[in-house]
Amino acid sequence: MNAQNPTPSQSYAVSMLPSHKAEDLTNGGNLAHIELGDQLYTLRITRAGKLILTK
């Protein structure tokens, strides 16, 4: 997999976005519920350190 370096304008835009640590969202565990409107999603941190978001 190739890592892409953002251009300076992309870096600035990314730095303006809210940032959240997945471990904080899951309170140190590996699961969290995230609400969007009337929908409930599950955020899971896998053993490989990847994130999965399911409905």
The first five atom37 places (N, CA, C, CB, O) and aatype in JSON, in Angstrom:
{
  "aatype": [12, 2, 0, 5, 2, 14, 16, 14, 15, 5, 15, 18, 0, 19, 15, 12, 10, 14, 15, 8, 11, 0, 6, 3, 10, 16, 2, 7, 7, 2, 10, 0, 8, 9, 6, 10, 7, 3, 5, 10, 18, 16, 10, 1, 9, 16, 1, 0, 7, 11, 10, 9, 10, 16, 11],
  "atom_mask": [
    [1, 1, 1, 1, 1],
    [1, 1, 1, 1, 1],
    [1, 1, 1, 1, 1],
    [1, 1, 1, 1, 1],
    [1, 1, 1, 1, 1],
    [1, 1, 1, 1, 1],
    [1, 1, 1, 1, 1],
    [1, 1, 1, 1, 1],
    [1, 1, 1, 1, 1],
    [1, 1, 1, 1, 1],
    [1, 1, 1, 1, 1],
    [1, 1, 1, 1, 1],
    [1, 1, 1, 1, 1],
    [1, 1, 1, 1, 1],
    [1, 1, 1, 1, 1],
    [1, 1, 1, 1, 1],
    [1, 1, 1, 1, 1],
    [1, 1, 1, 1, 1],
    [1, 1, 1, 1, 1],
    [1, 1, 1, 1, 1],
    [1, 1, 1, 1, 1],
    [1, 1, 1, 1, 1],
    [1, 1, 1, 1, 1],
    [1, 1, 1, 1, 1],
    [1, 1, 1, 1, 1],
    [1, 1, 1, 1, 1],
    [1, 1, 1, 1, 1],
    [1, 1, 1, 0, 1],
    [1, 1, 1, 0, 1],
    [1, 1, 1, 1, 1],
    [1, 1, 1, 1, 1],
    [1, 1, 1, 1, 1],
    [1, 1, 1, 1, 1],
    [1, 1, 1, 1, 1],
    [1, 1, 1, 1, 1],
    [1, 1, 1, 1, 1],
    [1, 1, 1, 0, 1],
    [1, 1, 1, 1, 1],
    [1, 1, 1, 1, 1],
    [1, 1, 1, 1, 1],
    [1, 1, 1, 1, 1],
    [1, 1, 1, 1, 1],
    [1, 1, 1, 1, 1],
    [1, 1, 1, 1, 1],
    [1, 1, 1, 1, 1],
    [1, 1, 1, 1, 1],
    [1, 1, 1, 1, 1],
    [1, 1, 1, 1, 1],
    [1, 1, 1, 0, 1],
    [1, 1, 1, 1, 1],
    [1, 1, 1, 1, 1],
    [1, 1, 1, 1, 1],
    [1, 1, 1, 1, 1],
    [1, 1, 1, 1, 1],
    [1, 1, 1, 1, 1]
  ],
  "atom_positions": [
    [[0.85, -1.18, 0.0], [0.0, 0.0, 0.0], [0.89, 1.24, 0.0], [-0.97, 0.0, 1.23], [1.86, 1.31, 0.76]],
    [[0.58, 2.18, -0.83], [1.36, 3.41, -0.94], [0.78, 4.48, -0.04], [1.39, 3.9, -2.38], [-0.41, 4.77, -0.08]],
    [[1.64, 5.06, 0.79], [1.2, 6.18, 1.62], [1.27, 7.44, 0.79], [2.07, 6.31, 2.91], [2.25, 7.68, 0.09]],
    [[0.24, 8.25, 0.87], [0.23, 9.49, 0.12], [0.45, 10.65, 1.08], [-1.1, 9.67, -0.66], [-0.19, 10.75, 2.13]],
    [[1.37, 11.52, 0.7], [1.62, 12.7, 1.5], [0.7, 13.82, 1.03], [3.11, 13.14, 1.41], [0.66, 14.12, -0.16]],
    [[-0.05, 14.43, 1.94], [-0.93, 15.52, 1.53], [-0.14, 16.74, 1.09], [-1.89, 15.89, 2.66], [0.97, 16.98, 1.58]],
    [[-0.72, 17.49, 0.17], [-0.1, 18.75, -0.23], [-0.26, 19.73, 0.93], [-0.75, 19.3, -1.56], [-1.06, 19.48, 1.83]],
    [[0.48, 20.84, 0.93], [0.35, 21.82, 2.03], [-1.09, 22.29, 2.24], [1.24, 23.02, 1.76], [-1.52, 22.45, 3.38]],
    [[-1.84, 22.51, 1.15], [-3.22, 22.97, 1.34], [-4.08, 21.85, 1.92], [-3.81, 23.46, 0.01], [-4.99, 22.13, 2.7]],
    [[-3.82, 20.59, 1.55], [-4.55, 19.47, 2.12], [-4.2, 19.31, 3.6], [-4.25, 18.17, 1.35], [-5.08, 19.03, 4.42]],
    [[-2.93, 19.47, 3.95], [-2.51, 19.36, 5.34], [-3.22, 20.39, 6.2], [-0.99, 19.53, 5.47], [-3.66, 20.08, 7.31]],
    [[-3.34, 21.6, 5.7], [-4.02, 22.65, 6.44], [-5.49, 22.3, 6.64], [-3.9, 24.0, 5.72], [-6.03, 22.47, 7.73]],
    [[-6.14, 21.8, 5.59], [-7.56, 21.43, 5.68], [-7.75, 20.29, 6.67], [-8.11, 21.04, 4.3], [-8.69, 20.31, 7.46]],
    [[-6.87, 19.31, 6.65], [-6.96, 18.18, 7.57], [-6.77, 18.65, 9.01], [-5.93, 17.1, 7.22], [-7.45, 18.16, 9.91]],
    [[-5.86, 19.58, 9.24], [-5.6, 20.04, 10.6], [-6.78, 20.84, 11.15], [-4.35, 20.89, 10.63], [-6.88, 21.02, 12.36]],
    [[-7.67, 21.31, 10.29], [-8.84, 22.06, 10.73], [-9.99, 21.14, 11.16], [-9.31, 22.99, 9.62], [-10.95, 21.61, 11.78]],
    [[-9.9, 19.85, 10.85], [-10.96, 18.91, 11.18], [-10.89, 18.5, 12.65], [-10.88, 17.68, 10.28], [-9.8, 18.45, 13.22]],
    [[-12.03, 18.2, 13.28], [-11.98, 17.66, 14.64], [-11.25, 16.31, 14.61], [-13.43, 17.49, 15.23], [-11.37, 15.55, 13.66]],
    [[-10.5, 16.04, 15.65], [-9.75, 14.79, 15.74], [-10.1, 14.09, 17.04], [-8.22, 15.06, 15.65], [-10.17, 14.72, 18.1]],
    [[-10.33, 12.78, 16.97], [-10.7, 12.0, 18.14], [-9.89, 10.71, 18.14], [-12.22, 11.69, 18.16], [-9.75, 10.07, 17.1]],
    [[-9.36, 10.33, 19.28], [-8.64, 9.07, 19.39], [-9.67, 7.95, 19.56], [-7.63, 9.1, 20.59], [-10.57, 8.04, 20.41]],
    [[-9.54, 6.91, 18.76], [-10.47, 5.79, 18.82], [-10.5, 5.18, 20.23], [-10.1, 4.71, 17.79], [-11.56, 4.77, 20.71]],
    [[-9.35, 5.12, 20.88], [-9.29, 4.55, 22.23], [-10.1, 5.38, 23.22], [-7.83, 4.45, 22.7], [-10.66, 4.84, 24.18]],
    [[-10.16, 6.71, 23.0], [-10.98, 7.56, 23.86], [-12.46, 7.31, 23.61], [-10.64, 9.04, 23.63], [-13.26, 7.29, 24.55]],
    [[-12.83, 7.13, 22.35], [-14.23, 6.85, 22.02], [-14.7, 5.53, 22.63], [-14.42, 6.83, 20.51], [-15.86, 5.4, 23.0]],
    [[-13.79, 4.57, 22.74], [-14.16, 3.26, 23.27], [-13.82, 3.11, 24.76], [-13.46, 2.16, 22.48], [-13.93, 2.02, 25.32]],
    [[-13.41, 4.21, 25.39], [-13.01, 4.18, 26.81], [-11.97, 3.1, 27.09], [-14.23, 3.96, 27.7], [-12.04, 2.42, 28.12]],
    [[-11.02, 2.94, 26.18], [-9.94, 1.97, 26.37], [-10.31, 0.56, 25.95], [0.0, 0.0, 0.0], [-9.46, -0.33, 25.98]],
    [[-11.54, 0.34, 25.56], [-11.97, -0.99, 25.1], [-11.81, -1.09, 23.59], [0.0, 0.0, 0.0], [-10.95, -0.43, 22.99]],
    [[-12.66, -1.93, 22.98], [-12.57, -2.06, 21.53], [-13.91, -1.82, 20.82], [-12.05, -3.44, 21.16], [-14.01, -2.03, 19.61]],
    [[-14.94, -1.39, 21.56], [-16.25, -1.13, 20.96], [-16.83, 0.18, 21.46], [-17.21, -2.28, 21.26], [-16.62, 0.57, 22.61]],
    [[-17.55, 0.86, 20.58], [-18.28, 2.07, 20.96], [-19.5, 2.18, 20.07], [-17.38, 3.36, 20.84], [-19.48, 1.75, 18.92]],
    [[-20.56, 2.75, 20.59], [-21.73, 3.08, 19.79], [-21.64, 4.54, 19.38], [-23.06, 2.79, 20.57], [-21.25, 5.4, 20.17]],
    [[-22.01, 4.8, 18.14], [-22.02, 6.16, 17.61], [-23.41, 6.41, 17.02], [-20.89, 6.37, 16.53], [-23.88, 5.64, 16.18]],
    [[-24.05, 7.48, 17.47], [-25.38, 7.82, 16.98], [-25.26, 8.89, 15.9], [-26.28, 8.31, 18.13], [-24.48, 9.84, 16.01]],
    [[-26.06, 8.72, 14.85], [-26.18, 9.72, 13.8], [-27.66, 9.8, 13.47], [-25.31, 9.37, 12.53], [-28.22, 8.89, 12.85]],
    [[-28.29, 10.89, 13.88], [-29.74, 11.0, 13.73], [-30.41, 9.91, 14.55], [0.0, 0.0, 0.0], [-30.17, 9.79, 15.75]],
    [[-31.24, 9.12, 13.9], [-31.9, 8.03, 14.62], [-31.23, 6.69, 14.36], [-33.37, 7.96, 14.22], [-31.79, 5.64, 14.7]],
    [[-30.04, 6.71, 13.76], [-29.31, 5.48, 13.47], [-28.22, 5.25, 14.52], [-28.67, 5.55, 12.05], [-27.62, 6.19, 15.02]],
    [[-27.99, 3.99, 14.85], [-26.95, 3.61, 15.81], [-25.91, 2.76, 15.08], [-27.56, 2.84, 17.03], [-26.25, 1.76, 14.45]],
    [[-24.66, 3.16, 15.17], [-23.56, 2.45, 14.54], [-22.64, 1.9, 15.63], [-22.78, 3.38, 13.57], [-22.61, 2.41, 16.75]],
    [[-21.89, 0.85, 15.27], [-20.91, 0.28, 16.18], [-19.52, 0.48, 15.6], [-21.19, -1.23, 16.43], [-19.25, 0.1, 14.46]],
    [[-18.65, 1.09, 16.38], [-17.25, 1.25, 16.01], [-16.46, 0.17, 16.73], [-16.72, 2.69, 16.38], [-16.55, 0.02, 17.95]],
    [[-15.68, -0.59, 15.96], [-14.89, -1.68, 16.54], [-13.43, -1.5, 16.18], [-15.4, -3.06, 16.04], [-13.1, -1.22, 15.03]],
    [[-12.55, -1.67, 17.16], [-11.1, -1.69, 16.92], [-10.71, -3.16, 16.88], [-10.28, -0.89, 18.03], [-10.92, -3.89, 17.85]],
    [[-10.15, -3.6, 15.75], [-9.78, -5.0, 15.61], [-8.45, -5.28, 16.31], [-9.69, -5.38, 14.12], [-7.74, -4.36, 16.71]],
    [[-8.12, -6.57, 16.44], [-6.85, -6.95, 17.04], [-5.67, -6.45, 16.2], [-6.76, -8.47, 17.2], [-4.58, -6.24, 16.72]],
    [[-5.91, -6.26, 14.9], [-4.86, -5.76, 14.01], [-4.74, -4.25, 14.04], [-5.11, -6.22, 12.58], [-3.91, -3.68, 13.34]],
    [[-5.59, -3.58, 14.87], [-5.53, -2.12, 14.98], [-6.27, -1.38, 13.9], [0.0, 0.0, 0.0], [-6.02, -0.19, 13.69]],
    [[-7.18, -2.05, 13.2], [-7.99, -1.42, 12.17], [-9.33, -1.02, 12.78], [-8.19, -2.37, 10.96], [-9.74, -1.53, 13.82]],
    [[-10.02, -0.1, 12.11], [-11.35, 0.34, 12.55], [-12.41, -0.21, 11.62], [-11.43, 1.88, 12.62], [-12.25, -0.2, 10.4]],
    [[-13.52, -0.69, 12.21], [-14.67, -1.14, 11.45], [-15.88, -0.41, 11.99], [-14.86, -2.69, 11.53], [-16.12, -0.4, 13.2]],
    [[-16.66, 0.21, 11.1], [-17.88, 0.91, 11.49], [-19.04, 0.18, 10.82], [-17.84, 2.43, 11.07], [-19.09, 0.08, 9.59]],
    [[-19.98, -0.35, 11.64], [-21.11, -1.09, 11.1], [-22.4, -0.5, 11.61], [-21.03, -2.57, 11.46], [-22.44, 0.14, 12.66]],
    [[-23.46, -0.73, 10.85], [-24.79, -0.25, 11.2], [-25.49, -1.29, 12.04], [-25.61, 0.09, 9.95], [-26.63, -1.08, 12.44]]
  ]
}
